[in-house]
Amino acid sequence: MLIRSPKASELTEADITDEAVYQQRRKFIKQLAGAAGGVSIAAALPNSAHAAGWFGSDDDDVAAPRQTLKFKPQARAENMVITAEKKAISYNNFYEFGTSKDDPVNNAQKFRTSPWQVTIDGEAEITGRFDYEDILKKVSLQERIYRLRCVEAWSMVIPWVGFPLGELLKQFKPTSKARYVAFETLVDPEQMPGQRNAWQGGGIDYPYVEGLRIDEAMHPLTLMAVGMYGKTLPPQNGAPMRLVVPWKYGFKSIKSIVRISFTSYQPPTTWNILAPHEYGFYANVNPKVSHPRWSQASERLLTSGGLFDQQRVPTQLFNGYAGEVAALYNNMDLSKDY
Amino acid sequence: MRILSTQPRLLALKSFTHLACLLTAVGAFYLGITDQLGGDPVKAIIHFYGKASLNLLLLTLCVTPLSRWRREPLWLRLRRLLGLYAFFFASLHILSFLWFDLQLAFALFISEVIQRPYITLGMAAYLVLLALTITSTKSMQRRLGKRWQQLHNWVYLGLPAIVVHYYWSVKAYIGEPLIYFAIVFILLWLRRDKFKRMWRQRLSSSMK
């Protein structure tokens, strides 16, 4: 574990510019620029947001700016190194918005997450379509700081805000036939360039689908996240709601969920369909089972810092959550059910 | 067109190549150490150097057809320099993997080279580039005689190997590797007469 003692030069919470002040100042600068230009360049451009963009990255382009959330915070160990927010929200796998890591942050900013509805169906007493707001009313938000271990052998430490998935699922009264839970991501080619064009979307057959065994879904560690770093999720991270299963590889954590189905059978999952020899249904983090193209025995922890500030840490079985979840897999051969 | 005489023009071309390649290598490295290469500067720098090497190698193979087409023999004298920079960037590519990704874990490096076919293939291609680099001097060319050309023909195997290495390394999006395959195909197709000659020579020499 990396132990950092803050230098006197390091900023504290008290030094952070108030967001309202920051926004106001930007608005002022932009107005000034507009006035100075007379018939400004901004007006001549088809999309005036471009001109505004010259003043740096611009939050005004975001259809739904991230809102501050109310939640029960998790106590933080003093030496806990949380990944810089900038990294966590600009380095994403979300092929619906493009396959390269910076495609999602560039292509998802106008993604509409309101209104948003989630269909609940399958082996449950209560099914139907529910408004996202109504789902949120029935749960209480809490913070969970998890290490997100990507199958590509890197990890980040992210403060999620959400609620235990089981709390939600129980409300729909799954029947005894419900042995698995299947999830689906939105299909909207108009908003998601990767779904319009197989070249941009990595040749995946959309919608992106994922699934958990019901005991995995009901496990108290399994989180339905609606926020991160104290605010609502940015679209590139799976707004408005996404799964976080901390002992599994990141691709199990399906984003922008529109459907939750209780099934009696093991549901198909996207990466397993695409490359079954590389990605199993379970996808439990396991240092002993290597990916065909790289070892999973260690991982690079992306926190902040450049090339000379890197850490490679040993990967732990179940991503360090073995104490909580190992019992779920007691009678399984994890090298076969990878 | 030819305002300058041959020597100054060659000097200008070479200076430009040196400047562009060195600035690119150093610039990317600077952005990397100052954490300006996105979420994962390590992957970014490895991929950047790898692709720079591949692009330069492709450029090296463009020199001959282009200089024939434009009747510009001067360009041929740039070919070795471009090839050496392809090797230079390939070295940076591997060094970045070993140093920044694997944190100098040599045992892991060796086991990865052996166990992962795409890395094995990439390494094989690197050894070809290494052999070509070592034998790139005029004196080596004289000393090897006819065998020099035979050795340097290995680039026609090394280049496709590099593209397969790239293709195998990507997870799902194969658009870019496919474009590279197409370029390699065209560059090799332009040399079809040469390959036919080589093939005939082999046949006739094996019959003797």
Coordinates of C-alpha atoms in Angstrom, one line a residue:
Chain A
M1 CA 0.0 0.0 0.0
L2 CA 1.3 3.5 -0.9
I3 CA 1.5 5.8 2.1
R4 CA 1.5 9.4 1.3
S5 CA 2.1 12.3 3.6
P6 CA 0.8 15.5 2.2
K7 CA 3.3 18.2 1.4
A8 CA 2.7 21.7 2.7
S9 CA 2.2 22.8 -0.9
E10 CA -0.6 20.4 -1.5
L11 CA -4.1 21.7 -1.7
T12 CA -6.8 20.9 0.8
E13 CA -10.6 20.9 0.4
A14 CA -10.6 24.5 1.7
D15 CA -8.6 25.6 -1.3
I16 CA -11.0 24.3 -3.9
T17 CA -12.7 27.1 -5.9
D18 CA -16.4 27.1 -5.4
E19 CA -18.0 25.6 -8.4
A20 CA -20.5 28.4 -8.7
V21 CA -17.7 31.0 -8.7
Y22 CA -15.8 29.0 -11.3
Q23 CA -18.9 28.8 -13.6
Q24 CA -19.7 32.4 -13.2
R25 CA -16.2 33.4 -14.1
R26 CA -16.3 31.3 -17.3
K27 CA -19.6 32.8 -18.3
F28 CA -18.1 36.2 -17.9
I29 CA -15.0 35.4 -19.9
K30 CA -17.2 34.0 -22.7
Q31 CA -19.4 37.0 -22.8
L32 CA -16.4 39.2 -22.9
A33 CA -15.0 37.3 -25.8
G34 CA -18.3 37.5 -27.6
A35 CA -18.5 41.2 -27.1
A36 CA -15.0 41.8 -28.2
G37 CA -15.5 39.8 -31.4
G38 CA -18.5 42.0 -32.4
V39 CA -20.1 39.6 -34.9
S40 CA -18.2 36.9 -33.2
I41 CA -16.6 33.9 -34.8
A42 CA -19.0 31.9 -32.6
A43 CA -22.0 33.1 -34.5
A44 CA -20.3 32.2 -37.8
L45 CA -19.8 28.7 -36.8
P46 CA -22.6 26.1 -37.3
N47 CA -22.2 25.1 -33.7
S48 CA -21.3 28.0 -31.5
A49 CA -20.3 25.6 -28.7
H50 CA -17.2 25.0 -30.7
A51 CA -16.0 28.6 -30.3
A52 CA -16.8 28.5 -26.6
G53 CA -14.8 25.3 -26.5
W54 CA -11.7 27.3 -27.4
F55 CA -11.6 28.5 -23.8
G56 CA -10.9 25.0 -22.7
S57 CA -13.1 22.0 -21.9
D58 CA -16.6 23.3 -21.5
D59 CA -19.2 22.0 -19.2
D60 CA -21.9 23.9 -21.0
D61 CA -21.9 21.3 -23.7
V62 CA -23.1 18.7 -21.3
A63 CA -26.8 18.1 -21.7
A64 CA -27.3 17.1 -18.1
P65 CA -24.6 18.5 -15.8
R66 CA -23.6 16.3 -13.0
Q67 CA -25.6 16.9 -9.8
T68 CA -24.4 16.7 -6.3
L69 CA -25.8 13.7 -4.5
K70 CA -26.9 13.1 -0.9
F71 CA -25.6 9.9 0.4
K72 CA -24.1 8.2 3.5
P73 CA -20.3 8.6 3.0
Q74 CA -17.9 5.7 3.6
A75 CA -15.3 6.3 6.2
R76 CA -11.9 6.6 4.5
A77 CA -8.7 5.2 5.7
E78 CA -6.1 7.9 5.8
N79 CA -3.7 6.3 3.5
M80 CA -6.3 5.3 0.9
V81 CA -5.3 6.4 -2.6
I82 CA -8.3 7.2 -4.7
T83 CA -7.9 7.5 -8.4
A84 CA -7.9 11.1 -9.7
E85 CA -11.5 11.9 -10.8
K86 CA -10.2 13.2 -14.0
K87 CA -8.7 9.8 -14.9
A88 CA -11.8 7.9 -13.9
I89 CA -14.1 10.0 -16.0
S90 CA -11.9 10.3 -19.1
Y91 CA -10.6 6.7 -19.5
N92 CA -13.5 4.5 -20.3
N93 CA -14.5 1.3 -22.0
F94 CA -17.9 2.0 -23.4
Y95 CA -17.9 0.8 -27.0
E96 CA -21.3 2.2 -27.6
F97 CA -19.5 5.5 -27.8
G98 CA -16.4 4.2 -29.6
T99 CA -13.6 1.7 -28.9
S100 CA -10.8 3.9 -27.9
K101 CA -10.5 4.9 -24.3
D102 CA -11.1 8.6 -24.9
D103 CA -14.0 8.1 -27.3
P104 CA -16.7 7.8 -24.6
V105 CA -15.8 11.1 -23.0
N106 CA -15.7 12.8 -26.4
N107 CA -18.9 11.3 -27.8
A108 CA -21.2 10.8 -24.8
Q109 CA -21.5 14.4 -23.6
K110 CA -24.9 15.0 -25.2
F111 CA -26.3 11.6 -24.1
R112 CA -29.8 12.1 -22.7
T113 CA -30.4 10.3 -19.4
S114 CA -33.7 11.9 -18.6
P115 CA -36.4 10.8 -19.0
W116 CA -35.1 7.3 -18.3
Q117 CA -37.1 4.1 -17.7
V118 CA -36.1 0.6 -16.7
T119 CA -38.0 -2.5 -17.6
I120 CA -38.3 -5.2 -15.0
D121 CA -39.5 -8.5 -16.4
G122 CA -39.2 -12.3 -16.2
E123 CA -39.6 -14.5 -13.1
A124 CA -40.9 -12.0 -10.6
E125 CA -44.3 -11.1 -9.1
I126 CA -43.9 -7.4 -9.9
T127 CA -42.9 -6.5 -13.5
G128 CA -43.3 -3.5 -15.7
R129 CA -41.6 -0.3 -16.8
F130 CA -40.5 2.1 -14.0
D131 CA -39.3 5.6 -14.1
Y132 CA -35.7 6.1 -12.9
E133 CA -36.8 8.7 -10.4
D134 CA -39.3 6.2 -8.8
I135 CA -36.7 3.6 -8.5
L136 CA -34.4 6.0 -6.7
K137 CA -37.2 7.0 -4.2
K138 CA -37.3 3.5 -2.9
V139 CA -33.6 3.2 -2.0
S140 CA -31.1 5.1 0.1
L141 CA -27.8 6.1 -1.3
Q142 CA -24.5 5.2 0.2
E143 CA -20.8 5.6 -0.8
R144 CA -18.7 2.5 -1.6
I145 CA -15.0 2.8 -2.4
Y146 CA -14.1 -0.1 -4.5
R147 CA -11.1 -1.1 -6.6
L148 CA -12.3 -1.5 -10.1
R149 CA -10.2 -4.2 -11.7
C150 CA -10.3 -4.2 -15.5
V151 CA -9.7 -7.4 -17.4
E152 CA -7.0 -5.5 -19.2
A153 CA -4.9 -5.7 -16.0
W154 CA -5.3 -2.2 -14.7
S155 CA -7.3 -1.0 -11.8
M156 CA -8.7 2.2 -10.3
V157 CA -10.0 3.0 -6.9
I158 CA -13.3 4.8 -7.3
P159 CA -15.8 6.2 -4.7
W160 CA -19.1 5.1 -6.1
V161 CA -22.5 6.3 -4.9
G162 CA -25.4 3.9 -5.2
F163 CA -27.4 1.3 -3.4
P164 CA -27.1 -2.5 -2.9
L165 CA -28.7 -4.1 -6.0
G166 CA -30.4 -6.8 -3.8
E167 CA -32.3 -4.0 -2.0
L168 CA -33.9 -3.1 -5.3
L169 CA -34.4 -6.6 -6.7
K170 CA -36.2 -7.8 -3.6
Q171 CA -38.9 -5.2 -4.2
F172 CA -40.0 -7.0 -7.3
K173 CA -40.4 -10.3 -5.5
P174 CA -38.5 -12.7 -7.7
T175 CA -40.1 -16.2 -7.8
S176 CA -38.4 -19.4 -7.0
K177 CA -37.7 -19.9 -10.7
A178 CA -35.5 -16.8 -10.8
R179 CA -32.0 -18.2 -10.8
Y180 CA -30.2 -15.5 -12.7
V181 CA -30.5 -11.8 -13.3
A182 CA -29.9 -10.4 -16.8
F183 CA -29.2 -6.8 -17.7
E184 CA -29.3 -4.8 -20.9
T185 CA -27.8 -1.5 -21.9
L186 CA -29.8 1.1 -23.9
V187 CA -29.9 0.7 -27.7
D188 CA -30.1 4.1 -29.3
P189 CA -28.0 4.4 -32.5
E190 CA -28.9 8.0 -32.8
Q191 CA -27.1 8.8 -29.6
M192 CA -24.5 6.0 -29.6
P193 CA -22.2 6.1 -32.7
G194 CA -20.8 2.7 -31.9
Q195 CA -24.3 1.2 -32.5
R196 CA -24.7 2.9 -35.8
N197 CA -21.5 1.7 -37.2
A198 CA -19.8 -1.7 -36.6
W199 CA -16.4 -0.1 -37.2
Q200 CA -16.8 2.4 -34.4
G201 CA -18.6 -0.1 -32.1
G202 CA -16.0 -2.9 -32.2
G203 CA -18.3 -5.2 -34.1
I204 CA -20.4 -6.0 -31.0
D205 CA -23.9 -7.1 -31.5
Y206 CA -25.9 -4.6 -29.4
P207 CA -27.5 -4.3 -26.9
Y208 CA -24.7 -5.0 -24.5
V209 CA -26.0 -7.7 -22.2
E210 CA -24.7 -9.0 -18.9
G211 CA -25.8 -11.3 -16.2
L212 CA -25.3 -12.5 -12.7
R213 CA -26.3 -15.6 -10.7
I214 CA -29.1 -14.5 -8.4
D215 CA -27.0 -15.0 -5.3
E216 CA -24.3 -12.8 -6.8
A217 CA -26.8 -10.2 -7.6
M218 CA -28.2 -10.3 -4.1
H219 CA -24.8 -10.1 -2.4
P220 CA -24.5 -7.0 -0.3
L221 CA -21.3 -5.9 -2.1
T222 CA -23.1 -5.7 -5.4
L223 CA -23.9 -2.1 -6.0
M224 CA -26.2 -0.4 -8.4
A225 CA -24.3 2.9 -8.9
V226 CA -25.9 6.2 -9.8
G227 CA -23.0 8.4 -8.9
M228 CA -19.2 8.7 -8.4
Y229 CA -17.1 11.2 -6.6
G230 CA -20.2 12.6 -4.8
K231 CA -22.0 13.5 -8.0
T232 CA -24.2 11.8 -10.5
L233 CA -22.5 9.5 -13.0
P234 CA -21.2 11.2 -16.1
P235 CA -22.6 9.5 -19.3
Q236 CA -19.2 8.0 -20.3
N237 CA -19.3 6.1 -16.9
G238 CA -22.7 4.7 -17.5
A239 CA -25.3 7.3 -16.4
P240 CA -27.9 7.2 -15.1
M241 CA -27.4 3.8 -13.5
R242 CA -24.8 1.1 -13.8
L243 CA -23.7 -2.1 -12.1
V244 CA -20.6 -2.4 -9.9
V245 CA -19.5 -5.9 -8.9
P246 CA -16.2 -5.4 -7.1
W247 CA -14.9 -8.9 -7.2
K248 CA -15.4 -9.3 -10.9
Y249 CA -13.7 -7.8 -13.9
G250 CA -15.0 -4.4 -14.9
F251 CA -16.8 -5.6 -18.0
K252 CA -19.4 -7.3 -15.8
S253 CA -20.4 -3.8 -14.6
I254 CA -22.9 -3.1 -17.3
K255 CA -23.6 0.6 -17.9
S256 CA -26.7 2.7 -18.7
I257 CA -29.1 -0.1 -17.7
V258 CA -32.6 -0.1 -19.3
R259 CA -33.7 -3.7 -18.5
I260 CA -33.4 -6.1 -15.7
S261 CA -34.8 -9.6 -16.2
F262 CA -35.1 -12.4 -13.8
T263 CA -34.4 -15.6 -15.7
S264 CA -34.4 -19.4 -15.0
Y265 CA -31.4 -19.9 -17.3
Q266 CA -27.9 -18.5 -17.5
P267 CA -28.3 -15.4 -19.7
P268 CA -25.9 -14.7 -22.6
T269 CA -23.3 -12.0 -21.9
T270 CA -21.7 -9.8 -24.5
W271 CA -18.0 -10.5 -24.1
N272 CA -18.6 -14.2 -23.6
I273 CA -20.4 -14.2 -27.0
L274 CA -17.6 -12.3 -28.6
A275 CA -14.6 -14.3 -27.3
P276 CA -15.7 -17.2 -25.1
H277 CA -12.1 -18.5 -24.7
E278 CA -11.1 -15.1 -23.2
Y279 CA -14.1 -14.0 -21.2
G280 CA -16.2 -16.3 -19.2
F281 CA -19.7 -15.8 -17.7
Y282 CA -18.3 -15.5 -14.1
A283 CA -15.3 -13.2 -14.8
N284 CA -14.2 -13.4 -11.2
V285 CA -10.9 -11.6 -10.6
N286 CA -8.4 -14.4 -10.3
P287 CA -4.6 -14.0 -10.4
K288 CA -4.1 -17.7 -11.2
V289 CA -6.2 -17.7 -14.4
S290 CA -4.4 -15.7 -17.0
H291 CA -6.0 -14.1 -20.0
P292 CA -4.8 -15.8 -23.1
R293 CA -2.9 -12.6 -24.1
W294 CA -1.6 -11.4 -20.7
S295 CA -1.0 -12.5 -17.2
Q296 CA -3.6 -11.6 -14.6
A297 CA -1.2 -12.1 -11.7
S298 CA -0.5 -8.4 -11.3
E299 CA -2.1 -5.1 -12.3
R300 CA -1.2 -1.5 -12.7
L301 CA -3.0 0.7 -10.3
L302 CA -4.1 3.9 -12.1
T303 CA -4.2 6.7 -9.5
S304 CA -2.5 9.8 -10.9
G305 CA 0.9 10.7 -12.1
G306 CA 2.9 10.0 -15.3
L307 CA 5.2 7.4 -16.5
F308 CA 7.6 7.4 -13.6
D309 CA 4.8 7.4 -11.0
Q310 CA 3.4 3.9 -11.7
Q311 CA 2.5 1.1 -9.4
R312 CA 2.2 -2.6 -10.3
V313 CA 0.6 -4.5 -7.5
P314 CA -0.2 -8.2 -7.2
T315 CA -3.7 -9.0 -8.1
Q316 CA -5.7 -10.6 -5.3
L317 CA -8.2 -13.4 -5.6
F318 CA -11.7 -12.0 -6.0
N319 CA -10.0 -8.6 -6.2
G320 CA -9.4 -8.7 -2.4
Y321 CA -13.0 -9.5 -1.5
A322 CA -12.5 -13.2 -1.0
G323 CA -13.5 -13.1 2.6
E324 CA -17.0 -11.9 1.6
V325 CA -17.6 -13.8 -1.6
A326 CA -15.5 -17.0 -1.8
A327 CA -18.3 -19.0 -0.4
L328 CA -20.4 -18.3 -3.5
Y329 CA -18.1 -20.5 -5.5
N330 CA -17.3 -23.3 -3.1
N331 CA -18.0 -26.2 -5.4
M332 CA -16.7 -24.7 -8.6
D333 CA -13.5 -25.1 -10.5
L334 CA -12.6 -21.4 -11.1
S335 CA -10.1 -22.3 -13.9
K336 CA -13.0 -23.8 -15.9
D337 CA -15.8 -21.4 -14.8
Y338 CA -13.5 -18.4 -15.3
Chain B
M1 CA 11.9 22.5 -59.5
R2 CA 15.4 21.7 -58.5
I3 CA 16.5 25.0 -57.0
L4 CA 19.0 23.4 -54.8
S5 CA 21.7 21.0 -55.9
T6 CA 21.7 17.4 -54.7
Q7 CA 23.8 17.6 -51.5
P8 CA 22.0 20.5 -49.8
R9 CA 18.7 18.9 -50.6
L10 CA 19.7 15.6 -49.2
L11 CA 21.0 17.4 -46.1
A12 CA 17.7 19.2 -45.7
L13 CA 15.7 15.9 -46.1
K14 CA 17.8 14.1 -43.6
S15 CA 17.8 17.0 -41.1
F16 CA 14.0 17.1 -41.3
T17 CA 13.8 13.4 -40.7
H18 CA 16.1 13.6 -37.7
L19 CA 14.2 16.5 -36.3
A20 CA 10.7 15.1 -36.8
C21 CA 11.6 11.7 -35.4
L22 CA 13.5 12.9 -32.3
L23 CA 11.0 15.7 -31.5
T24 CA 8.2 13.1 -31.8
A25 CA 9.9 10.6 -29.5
V26 CA 10.9 13.2 -26.9
G27 CA 7.6 15.1 -27.1
A28 CA 5.5 11.9 -26.4
F29 CA 7.9 11.0 -23.6
Y30 CA 7.5 14.5 -22.0
L31 CA 3.7 14.3 -22.2
G32 CA 4.0 10.9 -20.6
I33 CA 6.1 11.9 -17.6
T34 CA 3.9 14.9 -17.0
D35 CA 0.7 12.8 -17.1
Q36 CA -0.8 14.4 -20.2
L37 CA -1.5 11.3 -22.1
G38 CA -5.0 10.5 -20.8
G39 CA -6.0 8.0 -18.1
D40 CA -3.2 5.5 -18.7
P41 CA -0.1 7.2 -19.9
V42 CA 1.7 3.8 -20.0
K43 CA -0.6 2.1 -22.5
A44 CA -0.6 5.4 -24.5
I45 CA 3.2 5.6 -24.8
I46 CA 3.6 1.9 -25.6
H47 CA 1.0 2.1 -28.4
F48 CA 2.3 5.4 -29.7
Y49 CA 5.9 4.2 -30.1
G50 CA 4.7 0.9 -31.6
K51 CA 2.6 2.6 -34.2
A52 CA 5.3 5.2 -34.9
S53 CA 7.7 2.3 -35.6
L54 CA 5.2 0.6 -37.9
N55 CA 4.4 3.8 -39.8
L56 CA 8.1 4.5 -40.3
L57 CA 8.7 1.0 -41.6
L58 CA 5.8 1.4 -44.0
L59 CA 7.3 4.7 -45.1
T60 CA 10.6 2.9 -45.7
L61 CA 8.9 0.5 -48.0
C62 CA 7.2 3.4 -49.8
V63 CA 10.5 5.0 -50.7
T64 CA 11.5 2.7 -53.6
P65 CA 8.1 2.7 -55.4
L66 CA 7.7 6.4 -54.9
S67 CA 11.2 7.4 -56.0
R68 CA 10.7 5.3 -59.2
W69 CA 7.3 6.8 -59.9
R70 CA 8.5 10.4 -59.4
R71 CA 12.0 9.6 -60.9
E72 CA 13.6 11.0 -57.8
P73 CA 16.6 8.8 -56.9
L74 CA 17.6 11.2 -54.1
W75 CA 14.8 9.8 -51.9
L76 CA 16.5 6.4 -52.0
R77 CA 19.2 7.8 -49.8
L78 CA 16.7 8.5 -47.1
R79 CA 15.6 4.9 -46.9
R80 CA 18.2 3.7 -44.5
L81 CA 17.6 6.5 -42.1
L82 CA 13.9 5.8 -42.0
G83 CA 14.5 2.2 -41.4
L84 CA 16.9 3.0 -38.5
Y85 CA 14.2 5.2 -36.9
A86 CA 11.7 2.4 -37.3
F87 CA 14.1 0.3 -35.2
F88 CA 14.6 3.2 -32.8
F89 CA 10.8 3.5 -32.1
A90 CA 10.4 -0.3 -31.9
S91 CA 13.1 -0.3 -29.2
L92 CA 11.3 2.5 -27.3
H93 CA 8.0 0.5 -27.7
I94 CA 9.6 -2.6 -26.0
L95 CA 11.5 -0.5 -23.5
S96 CA 8.3 1.3 -22.4
F97 CA 6.5 -2.1 -22.0
L98 CA 9.4 -3.5 -19.9
W99 CA 10.0 -0.4 -17.8
F100 CA 6.6 1.4 -17.4
D101 CA 4.2 -1.4 -17.8
L102 CA 6.1 -4.3 -16.2
Q103 CA 8.1 -2.1 -13.9
L104 CA 11.3 -3.9 -14.9
A105 CA 10.0 -7.3 -13.9
F106 CA 12.4 -9.2 -16.2
A107 CA 11.1 -12.6 -15.3
L108 CA 7.6 -11.5 -16.2
F109 CA 8.9 -10.0 -19.4
I110 CA 10.5 -13.2 -20.5
S111 CA 7.5 -15.3 -19.6
E112 CA 5.2 -12.9 -21.4
V113 CA 7.4 -13.1 -24.5
I114 CA 7.3 -16.9 -24.4
Q115 CA 3.6 -17.4 -23.4
R116 CA 1.8 -14.8 -25.5
P117 CA 1.9 -15.6 -29.2
Y118 CA 1.3 -11.9 -30.2
I119 CA 4.3 -10.8 -28.1
T120 CA 6.4 -13.7 -29.4
L121 CA 5.7 -12.7 -33.0
G122 CA 6.4 -9.0 -32.2
M123 CA 9.7 -10.0 -30.7
A124 CA 10.6 -12.1 -33.7
A125 CA 9.9 -9.1 -36.0
Y126 CA 12.0 -6.9 -33.7
L127 CA 14.9 -9.4 -34.0
V128 CA 14.7 -9.0 -37.8
L129 CA 14.8 -5.2 -37.4
L130 CA 17.8 -5.6 -35.1
A131 CA 19.7 -7.7 -37.7
L132 CA 18.9 -5.2 -40.4
T133 CA 20.1 -2.4 -38.2
I134 CA 23.4 -4.1 -37.3
T135 CA 24.1 -4.7 -40.9
S136 CA 23.0 -1.3 -42.1
T137 CA 26.5 0.2 -42.5
K138 CA 28.3 0.4 -45.8
S139 CA 31.2 -1.8 -44.5
M140 CA 28.7 -4.5 -43.5
Q141 CA 27.1 -4.2 -46.9
R142 CA 30.5 -4.8 -48.5
R143 CA 31.4 -7.6 -46.2
L144 CA 28.2 -9.5 -46.7
G145 CA 28.1 -9.1 -50.5
K146 CA 25.2 -10.9 -52.1
R147 CA 24.0 -12.2 -48.7
W148 CA 23.3 -8.6 -47.6
Q149 CA 20.3 -8.3 -49.9
Q150 CA 19.1 -11.8 -48.9
L151 CA 19.2 -10.8 -45.3
H152 CA 17.4 -7.5 -45.9
N153 CA 14.7 -9.2 -47.8
W154 CA 13.6 -10.5 -44.4
V155 CA 11.8 -7.2 -44.0
Y156 CA 9.1 -8.6 -46.3
L157 CA 8.4 -11.2 -43.6
G158 CA 9.0 -8.8 -40.6
L159 CA 6.5 -6.2 -41.8
P160 CA 3.5 -8.6 -42.1
A161 CA 4.5 -10.1 -38.7
I162 CA 4.3 -6.7 -37.1
V163 CA 0.8 -6.1 -38.5
V164 CA -0.3 -9.5 -37.3
H165 CA 1.2 -8.7 -33.9
Y166 CA -0.9 -5.5 -33.9
Y167 CA -4.0 -7.4 -35.0
W168 CA -3.7 -10.0 -32.3
S169 CA -3.1 -7.4 -29.6
V170 CA -6.4 -5.6 -30.1
K171 CA -9.5 -6.7 -28.3
A172 CA -12.4 -6.2 -30.6
Y173 CA -11.8 -3.2 -32.9
I174 CA -10.0 -4.5 -35.9
G175 CA -10.6 -1.5 -38.3
E176 CA -7.2 0.0 -38.0
P177 CA -5.2 -3.3 -38.2
L178 CA -7.3 -4.1 -41.4
I179 CA -6.2 -0.8 -42.9
Y180 CA -2.6 -1.7 -42.1
F181 CA -3.1 -5.1 -43.7
A182 CA -4.3 -3.4 -46.9
I183 CA -1.3 -1.0 -47.0
V184 CA 1.1 -3.9 -46.5
F185 CA -0.6 -5.9 -49.2
I186 CA -0.3 -3.0 -51.6
L187 CA 3.4 -2.4 -50.8
L188 CA 4.2 -6.1 -51.3
W189 CA 2.1 -6.3 -54.4
L190 CA 4.1 -3.5 -55.9
R191 CA 7.1 -5.8 -55.5
R192 CA 5.5 -8.9 -57.1
D193 CA 8.1 -9.0 -59.9
K194 CA 10.9 -9.0 -57.4
F195 CA 9.3 -11.9 -55.5
K196 CA 8.8 -13.8 -58.7
R197 CA 12.5 -13.3 -59.5
M198 CA 13.5 -14.4 -56.0
W199 CA 11.2 -17.5 -56.3
R200 CA 12.6 -18.5 -59.7
Q201 CA 16.2 -18.1 -58.4
R202 CA 15.4 -20.3 -55.5
L203 CA 13.9 -22.9 -57.8
S204 CA 16.7 -22.9 -60.2
S205 CA 19.4 -23.0 -57.4
S206 CA 17.6 -25.9 -55.7
M207 CA 17.5 -27.8 -59.0
K208 CA 21.2 -27.6 -59.6

